[in-house]
Amino acid sequence: MSTYEIPVVPGDGVGPELIDEGKKVLDAVSEVFGFELNWIDYPFGAERYLKTGELLSEEELKELSKYKAIYFGAIGDPRVEPGVLEKGILLKIRFYFDQYINLRPIKLLKGVETPLKNKGPEDIDFLVVRENTEDFYVGIGGTAKKGRTKKELEVERELYDIKFGLDIESDSEEIAYQIGVISKEGTERVIRYAFDLAMEREKEVFSVDKANVLSEIYGFWRTIFSRISKDYPLVKTSFNYVDAVTMWFVKNPEWFDVVVTPNMFGDIITDLGAMIQGGLGLAPGGNLNPSGTSMFEPIHGSAPKYKGKNKANPMATIWAGSMLIESLGEKQAAKAVLGAIEKNLSERRALTYDLGGKAGTSDVGDAIAEMIKEEI
Ligand code: IPM
Ligand code: MN
C-alpha cells in the first residue's frame, strides 16, 4: 500500500475549517482506493505571526522540501497589514519551491449555475496555465524623488523660490516604480507545459498578453511562444490581448481550451474564470513544480468574516485536494473526488449559502465523503 506524507498549512480565516473537510474527503477516498495519507500540520499564518513575528523560516522551508505536495488553506487576516502574510508565506512558498506553473481549471460542473446567459458545462471547460514566479511578481521596485529634508528645502528655497517664485515645498515629483521581468527559461518552461497539456486535450493554446503596449516584455513572450509552437505542429495557436480576453471569457467561453499567460494577467483572469464557473467557492488551483514540491489551494482568500461559522463552501478546497492526489499519481481516486463533488452539486445534497443552500461547511464534506463510498 502506498503511503503519502502530506504537509498541511490550514492558515487563517476559514482556511482551517475548509482544510478539515478536504482532509475528510481525501481520507475517505484513500480508504476506498487503498492508499494512506499522513497529514503533517504546519502553523504558518496570522496567529503565529502576531504572537512571535515569525512568517516562514529557512528551516521550515527546507523541511517542506522533503515532500511532493503541500495542502494549503488560505492566508490573510485583517489584523495584519496587507501583503505581509501573502508575501511572507504564500508567495514565499511559490518562489522558494520554484512552482512555476499555476494551473487553474475553469470548469463549470453539472448542477452549477453560471452567471453567463445560455452557457452550460459543455461551454465552460478550459485550463488557465498562469506563469507563477516572474512578471510583476518579482518584487523589483521602489520610490524615488522623496520629499526633501528641512535643510534641503531651505537651500532650495533660497535658490529658486525667492528668485523664481517656484513652489518647491510640494512633493509632486515623487515617483514609484515596479518592474515586470520575464526570463527566457521561465517563459519557455511554462509555455512548453501548456503545449504538453494541449496535446492531451483539444490541441489548442491561447497566449494571453499585452504585447501591443508592453511590447518589450510581452513581445519577448510572443517570440518564445512562437518558437516553442514549432515543436507542436498539431497544436493550433493564437495571440490574444488580455483586455479582449476578459470580454471573450464572458461572451464565448467555449472557444478556450488551454490558456497560457504571464503571472499578473493570470491572477486577474482567473478570478473572472472563477465567477463563470460558479464562484470562488468552486475554483481550485495547483502551484506546480513538476520535479519538486508543489502546493494545492483554493484560489479564494481567507474570508475572515466567515471564520468559525461553518458557512464557507469547502468545495474549492476539496477540488484542490483532488488535484493534489492526482499529482501524486492517484488518478482514479482524484477522478472519484471530482465526480463526488459534481454529484453533490447536481443532486443538490449539501450546498452552502453561496449556492443557494442551507448546509454548513462540514455537511458538505460529510456528503462528498459519503458519496465517494457509495460510488464504489
Ligand atoms: C492568488 C492570490 C495571490 C496572488 C495573492 C494572495 C498573493 O490573489 O493566488 O490568485 O496574487 O497570486
Ligand atoms: Mn488572485
Short mmCIF file of C-alpha atoms and ligand atoms in Angstrom, two decimals:
data_model
loop_
_atom_site.label_atom_id
_atom_site.label_comp_id
_atom_site.label_asym_id
_atom_site.label_seq_id
_atom_site.Cartn_x
_atom_site.Cartn_y
_atom_site.Cartn_z
CA MET A 1 0.00 0.00 0.00
CA SER A 2 1.33 3.45 -0.91
CA THR A 3 1.66 5.91 1.91
CA TYR A 4 1.96 9.64 1.33
CA GLU A 5 3.08 12.21 3.83
CA ILE A 6 1.32 15.49 3.18
CA PRO A 7 2.24 18.76 4.85
CA VAL A 8 -0.83 20.89 5.53
CA VAL A 9 -0.99 24.64 6.02
CA PRO A 10 -4.54 25.41 7.21
CA GLY A 11 -3.65 29.12 7.58
CA ASP A 12 -6.08 31.90 8.50
CA GLY A 13 -9.77 32.75 8.44
CA VAL A 14 -11.84 29.92 7.03
CA GLY A 15 -8.70 28.06 5.89
CA PRO A 16 -8.65 25.57 8.81
CA GLU A 17 -12.33 24.60 8.60
CA LEU A 18 -12.12 24.13 4.84
CA ILE A 19 -8.94 22.08 5.07
CA ASP A 20 -10.68 19.83 7.64
CA GLU A 21 -13.29 18.98 5.02
CA GLY A 22 -10.62 18.43 2.39
CA LYS A 23 -8.81 16.00 4.66
CA LYS A 24 -12.08 14.25 5.49
CA VAL A 25 -12.83 13.65 1.81
CA LEU A 26 -9.28 12.61 0.91
CA ASP A 27 -9.18 10.23 3.87
CA ALA A 28 -12.40 8.67 2.61
CA VAL A 29 -11.11 8.26 -0.93
CA SER A 30 -7.78 6.86 0.24
CA GLU A 31 -9.61 4.19 2.17
CA VAL A 32 -11.64 3.21 -0.86
CA PHE A 33 -8.67 3.18 -3.23
CA GLY A 34 -6.24 1.57 -0.81
CA PHE A 35 -3.60 4.14 -0.06
CA GLU A 36 -2.71 6.01 3.07
CA LEU A 37 -2.39 9.73 3.75
CA ASN A 38 -0.47 11.05 6.74
CA TRP A 39 -1.16 14.70 7.42
CA ILE A 40 1.52 16.87 8.98
CA ASP A 41 0.17 20.23 10.17
CA TYR A 42 2.18 23.43 9.93
CA PRO A 43 1.07 26.51 11.88
CA PHE A 44 2.04 29.26 9.43
CA GLY A 45 -0.30 32.21 9.39
CA ALA A 46 -1.56 35.29 11.17
CA GLU A 47 -1.93 33.75 14.64
CA ARG A 48 1.69 32.68 14.83
CA TYR A 49 2.91 35.86 13.18
CA LEU A 50 1.09 38.05 15.68
CA LYS A 51 2.44 36.03 18.60
CA THR A 52 6.03 35.51 17.53
CA GLY A 53 6.71 37.67 14.48
CA GLU A 54 7.64 34.55 12.51
CA LEU A 55 6.38 34.04 8.99
CA LEU A 56 8.20 31.09 7.46
CA SER A 57 11.76 30.18 8.31
CA GLU A 58 14.51 28.77 6.15
CA GLU A 59 14.49 25.56 8.24
CA GLU A 60 10.77 25.13 7.76
CA LEU A 61 11.15 25.59 4.02
CA LYS A 62 13.93 23.02 3.97
CA GLU A 63 11.74 20.62 5.88
CA LEU A 64 8.88 21.11 3.43
CA SER A 65 11.20 20.31 0.54
CA LYS A 66 11.11 16.66 1.58
CA TYR A 67 7.55 16.41 0.28
CA LYS A 68 5.95 16.32 -3.15
CA ALA A 69 2.77 18.24 -2.37
CA ILE A 70 1.58 20.76 0.21
CA TYR A 71 -2.12 21.20 1.00
CA PHE A 72 -2.81 24.89 1.62
CA GLY A 73 -5.93 26.52 3.10
CA ALA A 74 -5.83 30.31 2.95
CA ILE A 75 -3.93 33.18 4.47
CA GLY A 76 -4.80 36.79 5.20
CA ASP A 77 -6.04 38.49 8.35
CA PRO A 78 -7.43 41.98 8.94
CA ARG A 79 -5.08 42.44 11.92
CA VAL A 80 -2.04 42.19 9.66
CA GLU A 81 -1.09 44.78 7.05
CA PRO A 82 -1.96 43.59 3.53
CA GLY A 83 0.93 41.89 1.79
CA VAL A 84 2.85 40.71 4.84
CA LEU A 85 1.35 37.22 5.07
CA GLU A 86 0.81 36.94 1.32
CA LYS A 87 4.44 37.71 0.53
CA GLY A 88 5.93 36.11 3.62
CA ILE A 89 4.08 32.81 3.33
CA LEU A 90 2.16 32.12 0.12
CA LEU A 91 4.46 33.81 -2.39
CA LYS A 92 7.47 32.65 -0.38
CA ILE A 93 6.43 29.03 -0.89
CA ARG A 94 5.69 29.56 -4.60
CA PHE A 95 9.10 31.17 -5.14
CA TYR A 96 11.21 29.01 -2.85
CA PHE A 97 9.98 25.81 -4.47
CA ASP A 98 10.07 27.36 -7.93
CA GLN A 99 6.43 26.45 -8.50
CA TYR A 100 6.48 27.99 -11.92
CA ILE A 101 3.08 26.80 -13.09
CA ASN A 102 -0.18 27.90 -11.56
CA LEU A 103 -2.75 25.58 -13.06
CA ARG A 104 -6.32 26.79 -12.67
CA PRO A 105 -9.12 24.76 -14.21
CA ILE A 106 -12.13 26.81 -15.30
CA LYS A 107 -14.78 24.16 -15.48
CA LEU A 108 -18.49 24.55 -14.90
CA LEU A 109 -19.59 21.42 -13.10
CA LYS A 110 -23.01 19.94 -13.70
CA GLY A 111 -25.65 21.38 -11.43
CA VAL A 112 -23.89 24.73 -11.02
CA GLU A 113 -25.39 27.91 -12.34
CA THR A 114 -23.13 30.23 -14.28
CA PRO A 115 -23.98 33.92 -14.48
CA LEU A 116 -23.47 33.66 -18.25
CA LYS A 117 -26.70 33.51 -20.18
CA ASN A 118 -27.26 30.38 -22.29
CA LYS A 119 -23.98 28.72 -21.33
CA GLY A 120 -23.59 25.31 -19.77
CA PRO A 121 -20.94 22.78 -18.70
CA GLU A 122 -20.16 21.96 -22.34
CA ASP A 123 -19.23 25.61 -22.95
CA ILE A 124 -17.09 26.31 -19.90
CA ASP A 125 -14.25 23.83 -19.66
CA PHE A 126 -10.74 25.10 -20.10
CA LEU A 127 -7.44 25.42 -18.26
CA VAL A 128 -5.52 28.55 -17.40
CA VAL A 129 -1.79 27.98 -17.12
CA ARG A 130 -0.58 31.02 -15.22
CA GLU A 131 3.16 31.67 -15.04
CA ASN A 132 3.81 31.75 -11.31
CA THR A 133 7.26 33.09 -10.43
CA GLU A 134 8.04 36.06 -12.69
CA ASP A 135 6.49 39.13 -14.32
CA PHE A 136 5.33 41.86 -11.92
CA TYR A 137 5.63 39.43 -9.01
CA VAL A 138 9.45 39.50 -8.94
CA GLY A 139 9.37 42.32 -6.39
CA ILE A 140 11.69 44.78 -8.09
CA GLY A 141 10.67 48.34 -7.43
CA GLY A 142 10.99 51.37 -5.26
CA THR A 143 10.24 55.02 -4.82
CA ALA A 144 12.38 57.99 -5.64
CA LYS A 145 12.45 61.76 -5.51
CA LYS A 146 11.07 61.62 -1.99
CA GLY A 147 10.27 64.76 -0.04
CA ARG A 148 13.30 66.87 0.80
CA THR A 149 14.66 67.39 4.29
CA LYS A 150 14.10 70.72 6.02
CA LYS A 151 17.63 71.74 5.33
CA GLU A 152 17.44 70.86 1.64
CA LEU A 153 14.23 72.82 1.41
CA GLU A 154 15.83 75.90 2.93
CA VAL A 155 18.70 75.75 0.48
CA GLU A 156 16.38 75.24 -2.45
CA ARG A 157 14.06 77.97 -1.32
CA GLU A 158 16.89 80.41 -1.35
CA LEU A 159 17.93 79.30 -4.78
CA TYR A 160 14.59 79.02 -6.55
CA ASP A 161 11.61 80.17 -4.56
CA ILE A 162 12.82 83.61 -3.83
CA LYS A 163 14.32 84.10 -7.26
CA PHE A 164 11.68 82.47 -9.48
CA GLY A 165 8.63 82.11 -7.24
CA LEU A 166 8.55 78.31 -7.63
CA ASP A 167 6.62 76.26 -5.10
CA ILE A 168 9.39 73.98 -4.03
CA GLU A 169 7.64 72.76 -0.93
CA SER A 170 5.45 70.46 -2.97
CA ASP A 171 6.47 66.83 -3.28
CA SER A 172 4.79 66.48 -6.63
CA GLU A 173 7.88 64.98 -8.21
CA GLU A 174 7.84 61.87 -6.04
CA ILE A 175 7.64 58.65 -8.06
CA ALA A 176 7.16 54.93 -7.53
CA TYR A 177 8.09 52.14 -9.90
CA GLN A 178 7.75 48.39 -10.10
CA ILE A 179 9.26 46.35 -12.85
CA GLY A 180 7.99 43.25 -14.61
CA VAL A 181 10.68 40.76 -15.53
CA ILE A 182 10.41 37.56 -17.50
CA SER A 183 13.23 35.22 -18.37
CA LYS A 184 13.80 33.06 -21.41
CA GLU A 185 13.91 29.91 -19.32
CA GLY A 186 10.93 30.88 -17.15
CA THR A 187 8.83 31.68 -20.21
CA GLU A 188 9.88 28.60 -22.15
CA ARG A 189 9.06 26.12 -19.42
CA VAL A 190 5.57 27.41 -18.70
CA ILE A 191 4.68 27.66 -22.39
CA ARG A 192 6.02 24.17 -23.02
CA TYR A 193 3.89 22.89 -20.15
CA ALA A 194 0.82 24.47 -21.77
CA PHE A 195 1.57 22.85 -25.13
CA ASP A 196 2.06 19.45 -23.49
CA LEU A 197 -1.31 19.84 -21.78
CA ALA A 198 -2.94 20.86 -25.05
CA MET A 199 -1.66 17.66 -26.69
CA GLU A 200 -3.77 15.71 -24.20
CA ARG A 201 -6.81 17.89 -24.82
CA GLU A 202 -8.12 19.80 -27.82
CA LYS A 203 -4.73 20.78 -29.22
CA GLU A 204 -5.23 24.48 -28.98
CA VAL A 205 -3.21 27.03 -26.98
CA PHE A 206 -4.19 30.66 -26.42
CA SER A 207 -1.44 33.06 -25.43
CA VAL A 208 -2.79 35.98 -23.38
CA ASP A 209 -0.60 39.09 -23.09
CA LYS A 210 -0.49 42.80 -23.80
CA ALA A 211 2.19 42.93 -26.47
CA ASN A 212 0.63 45.97 -28.11
CA VAL A 213 1.64 48.22 -25.22
CA LEU A 214 4.13 46.40 -23.00
CA SER A 215 5.95 45.34 -26.12
CA GLU A 216 9.39 44.66 -24.65
CA ILE A 217 8.31 42.16 -22.08
CA TYR A 218 5.38 40.57 -23.90
CA GLY A 219 6.97 40.84 -27.34
CA PHE A 220 9.68 38.63 -25.87
CA TRP A 221 6.96 36.31 -24.52
CA ARG A 222 5.44 36.06 -28.01
CA THR A 223 8.80 35.32 -29.65
CA ILE A 224 9.34 32.43 -27.26
CA PHE A 225 5.76 31.22 -27.70
CA SER A 226 6.22 31.15 -31.50
CA ARG A 227 9.50 29.31 -31.17
CA ILE A 228 8.02 26.61 -28.95
CA SER A 229 4.90 26.25 -31.07
CA LYS A 230 7.13 24.93 -33.88
CA ASP A 231 7.76 21.80 -31.79
CA TYR A 232 3.99 21.17 -31.72
CA PRO A 233 2.82 21.33 -35.33
CA LEU A 234 -0.53 19.74 -34.41
CA VAL A 235 -1.44 22.43 -31.93
CA LYS A 236 -3.42 25.44 -33.11
CA THR A 237 -2.31 28.72 -31.55
CA SER A 238 -3.41 32.31 -31.20
CA PHE A 239 -2.20 35.53 -29.58
CA ASN A 240 -4.76 37.43 -27.56
CA TYR A 241 -4.71 40.69 -25.66
CA VAL A 242 -5.70 40.38 -22.06
CA ASP A 243 -8.33 43.12 -22.18
CA ALA A 244 -10.05 41.40 -25.09
CA VAL A 245 -9.83 38.06 -23.33
CA THR A 246 -11.86 39.33 -20.37
CA MET A 247 -14.56 40.04 -22.91
CA TRP A 248 -14.33 36.66 -24.66
CA PHE A 249 -14.32 34.67 -21.39
CA VAL A 250 -17.76 36.16 -20.82
CA LYS A 251 -19.08 36.14 -24.36
CA ASN A 252 -17.58 32.93 -25.82
CA PRO A 253 -16.01 30.77 -23.12
CA GLU A 254 -16.48 27.73 -25.38
CA TRP A 255 -13.64 28.96 -27.59
CA PHE A 256 -11.00 28.30 -24.95
CA ASP A 257 -9.07 25.16 -24.14
CA VAL A 258 -5.54 25.82 -22.80
CA VAL A 259 -4.73 29.43 -21.98
CA VAL A 260 -1.17 30.39 -21.09
CA THR A 261 -0.40 33.77 -19.61
CA PRO A 262 2.12 35.76 -17.56
CA ASN A 263 1.68 35.95 -13.82
CA MET A 264 -0.29 39.12 -13.26
CA PHE A 265 -2.76 38.72 -16.11
CA GLY A 266 -3.19 35.14 -14.92
CA ASP A 267 -4.09 36.38 -11.46
CA ILE A 268 -6.74 38.69 -12.85
CA ILE A 269 -8.36 36.49 -15.47
CA THR A 270 -8.65 33.50 -13.13
CA ASP A 271 -10.86 35.46 -10.74
CA LEU A 272 -13.06 36.15 -13.73
CA GLY A 273 -12.81 32.46 -14.62
CA ALA A 274 -13.86 31.54 -11.09
CA MET A 275 -17.04 33.60 -11.46
CA ILE A 276 -18.08 31.97 -14.71
CA GLN A 277 -17.62 28.53 -13.19
CA GLY A 278 -19.98 29.36 -10.36
CA GLY A 279 -17.97 31.43 -7.91
CA LEU A 280 -14.85 31.42 -5.79
CA GLY A 281 -16.24 28.56 -3.71
CA LEU A 282 -15.69 26.32 -6.72
CA ALA A 283 -12.29 27.37 -8.02
CA PRO A 284 -9.16 25.37 -7.18
CA GLY A 285 -5.56 25.78 -8.23
CA GLY A 286 -2.25 23.97 -8.22
CA ASN A 287 1.12 25.68 -7.88
CA LEU A 288 3.28 23.17 -9.64
CA ASN A 289 6.90 22.28 -9.84
CA PRO A 290 6.71 19.00 -11.75
CA SER A 291 10.07 17.86 -10.45
CA GLY A 292 9.91 19.33 -6.94
CA THR A 293 7.43 20.38 -4.28
CA SER A 294 4.02 21.58 -5.45
CA MET A 295 1.21 23.23 -3.49
CA PHE A 296 -2.56 22.97 -3.89
CA GLU A 297 -5.06 25.54 -2.67
CA PRO A 298 -8.43 27.09 -3.37
CA ILE A 299 -7.91 30.32 -5.29
CA HIS A 300 -10.09 32.29 -2.88
CA GLY A 301 -8.77 34.02 0.22
CA SER A 302 -9.35 33.54 3.94
CA ALA A 303 -12.79 35.22 4.16
CA PRO A 304 -12.21 36.36 7.78
CA LYS A 305 -15.82 37.34 8.36
CA TYR A 306 -16.94 33.72 7.94
CA LYS A 307 -14.23 32.28 10.17
CA GLY A 308 -15.51 29.64 12.56
CA LYS A 309 -19.10 29.99 11.33
CA ASN A 310 -19.29 26.69 9.45
CA LYS A 311 -20.68 28.61 6.46
CA ALA A 312 -17.96 28.77 3.81
CA ASN A 313 -18.06 26.48 0.81
CA PRO A 314 -15.30 23.84 1.07
CA MET A 315 -15.66 22.55 -2.49
CA ALA A 316 -12.77 24.56 -3.98
CA THR A 317 -10.50 23.23 -1.25
CA ILE A 318 -11.77 19.67 -1.76
CA TRP A 319 -11.24 20.02 -5.52
CA ALA A 320 -7.69 21.31 -4.85
CA GLY A 321 -7.25 18.12 -2.80
CA SER A 322 -8.30 16.10 -5.82
CA MET A 323 -5.61 17.88 -7.86
CA LEU A 324 -3.12 17.11 -5.11
CA ILE A 325 -3.67 13.35 -5.13
CA GLU A 326 -3.69 13.39 -8.92
CA SER A 327 -0.21 14.94 -8.82
CA LEU A 328 0.87 12.04 -6.60
CA GLY A 329 -0.30 9.60 -9.26
CA GLU A 330 -3.64 8.60 -7.67
CA LYS A 331 -5.57 9.44 -10.82
CA GLN A 332 -8.62 7.23 -10.27
CA ALA A 333 -9.05 8.49 -6.73
CA ALA A 334 -8.72 12.09 -7.94
CA LYS A 335 -11.44 11.45 -10.51
CA ALA A 336 -13.69 9.93 -7.86
CA VAL A 337 -13.36 13.07 -5.72
CA LEU A 338 -14.27 15.37 -8.58
CA GLY A 339 -17.10 13.01 -9.52
CA ALA A 340 -18.48 13.16 -5.98
CA ILE A 341 -18.22 16.97 -5.91
CA GLU A 342 -20.19 17.08 -9.15
CA LYS A 343 -22.76 14.60 -7.88
CA ASN A 344 -23.24 16.63 -4.72
CA LEU A 345 -23.86 19.66 -6.90
CA SER A 346 -26.20 18.09 -9.40
CA GLU A 347 -28.23 16.29 -6.72
CA ARG A 348 -28.08 19.40 -4.53
CA ARG A 349 -27.42 17.25 -1.48
CA ALA A 350 -25.40 19.60 0.69
CA LEU A 351 -24.91 23.11 -0.62
CA THR A 352 -23.69 26.16 1.24
CA TYR A 353 -25.36 29.58 1.14
CA ASP A 354 -23.35 30.78 -1.90
CA LEU A 355 -25.03 28.09 -3.99
CA GLY A 356 -28.47 28.78 -2.58
CA GLY A 357 -28.31 26.00 0.03
CA LYS A 358 -28.50 25.82 3.79
CA ALA A 359 -25.78 23.29 4.50
CA GLY A 360 -22.82 24.02 6.73
CA THR A 361 -19.18 23.62 5.70
CA SER A 362 -18.91 20.26 7.47
CA ASP A 363 -22.19 18.94 5.95
CA VAL A 364 -20.65 19.40 2.50
CA GLY A 365 -17.54 17.42 3.45
CA ASP A 366 -19.72 14.70 5.01
CA ALA A 367 -21.90 14.43 1.91
CA ILE A 368 -18.98 14.24 -0.51
CA ALA A 369 -17.11 11.69 1.61
CA GLU A 370 -20.30 9.64 1.82
CA MET A 371 -20.83 9.74 -1.94
CA ILE A 372 -17.32 8.52 -2.60
CA LYS A 373 -18.10 5.47 -0.54
CA GLU A 374 -21.47 4.99 -2.30
CA GLU A 375 -19.91 5.21 -5.77
CA ILE A 376 -17.61 2.25 -5.33
C1 IPM B 1 -3.94 34.29 -5.94
C2 IPM B 1 -3.85 35.43 -4.95
C3 IPM B 1 -2.38 35.73 -4.68
C4 IPM B 1 -1.76 36.18 -5.98
C5 IPM B 1 -2.15 36.75 -3.56
C6 IPM B 1 -2.85 36.37 -2.28
C7 IPM B 1 -0.68 36.98 -3.30
O1 IPM B 1 -4.55 36.52 -5.40
O2 IPM B 1 -3.45 33.20 -5.62
O3 IPM B 1 -4.50 34.48 -7.01
O4 IPM B 1 -1.80 37.38 -6.32
O5 IPM B 1 -1.21 35.33 -6.68
MN MN B 2 -5.68 36.17 -7.24
#
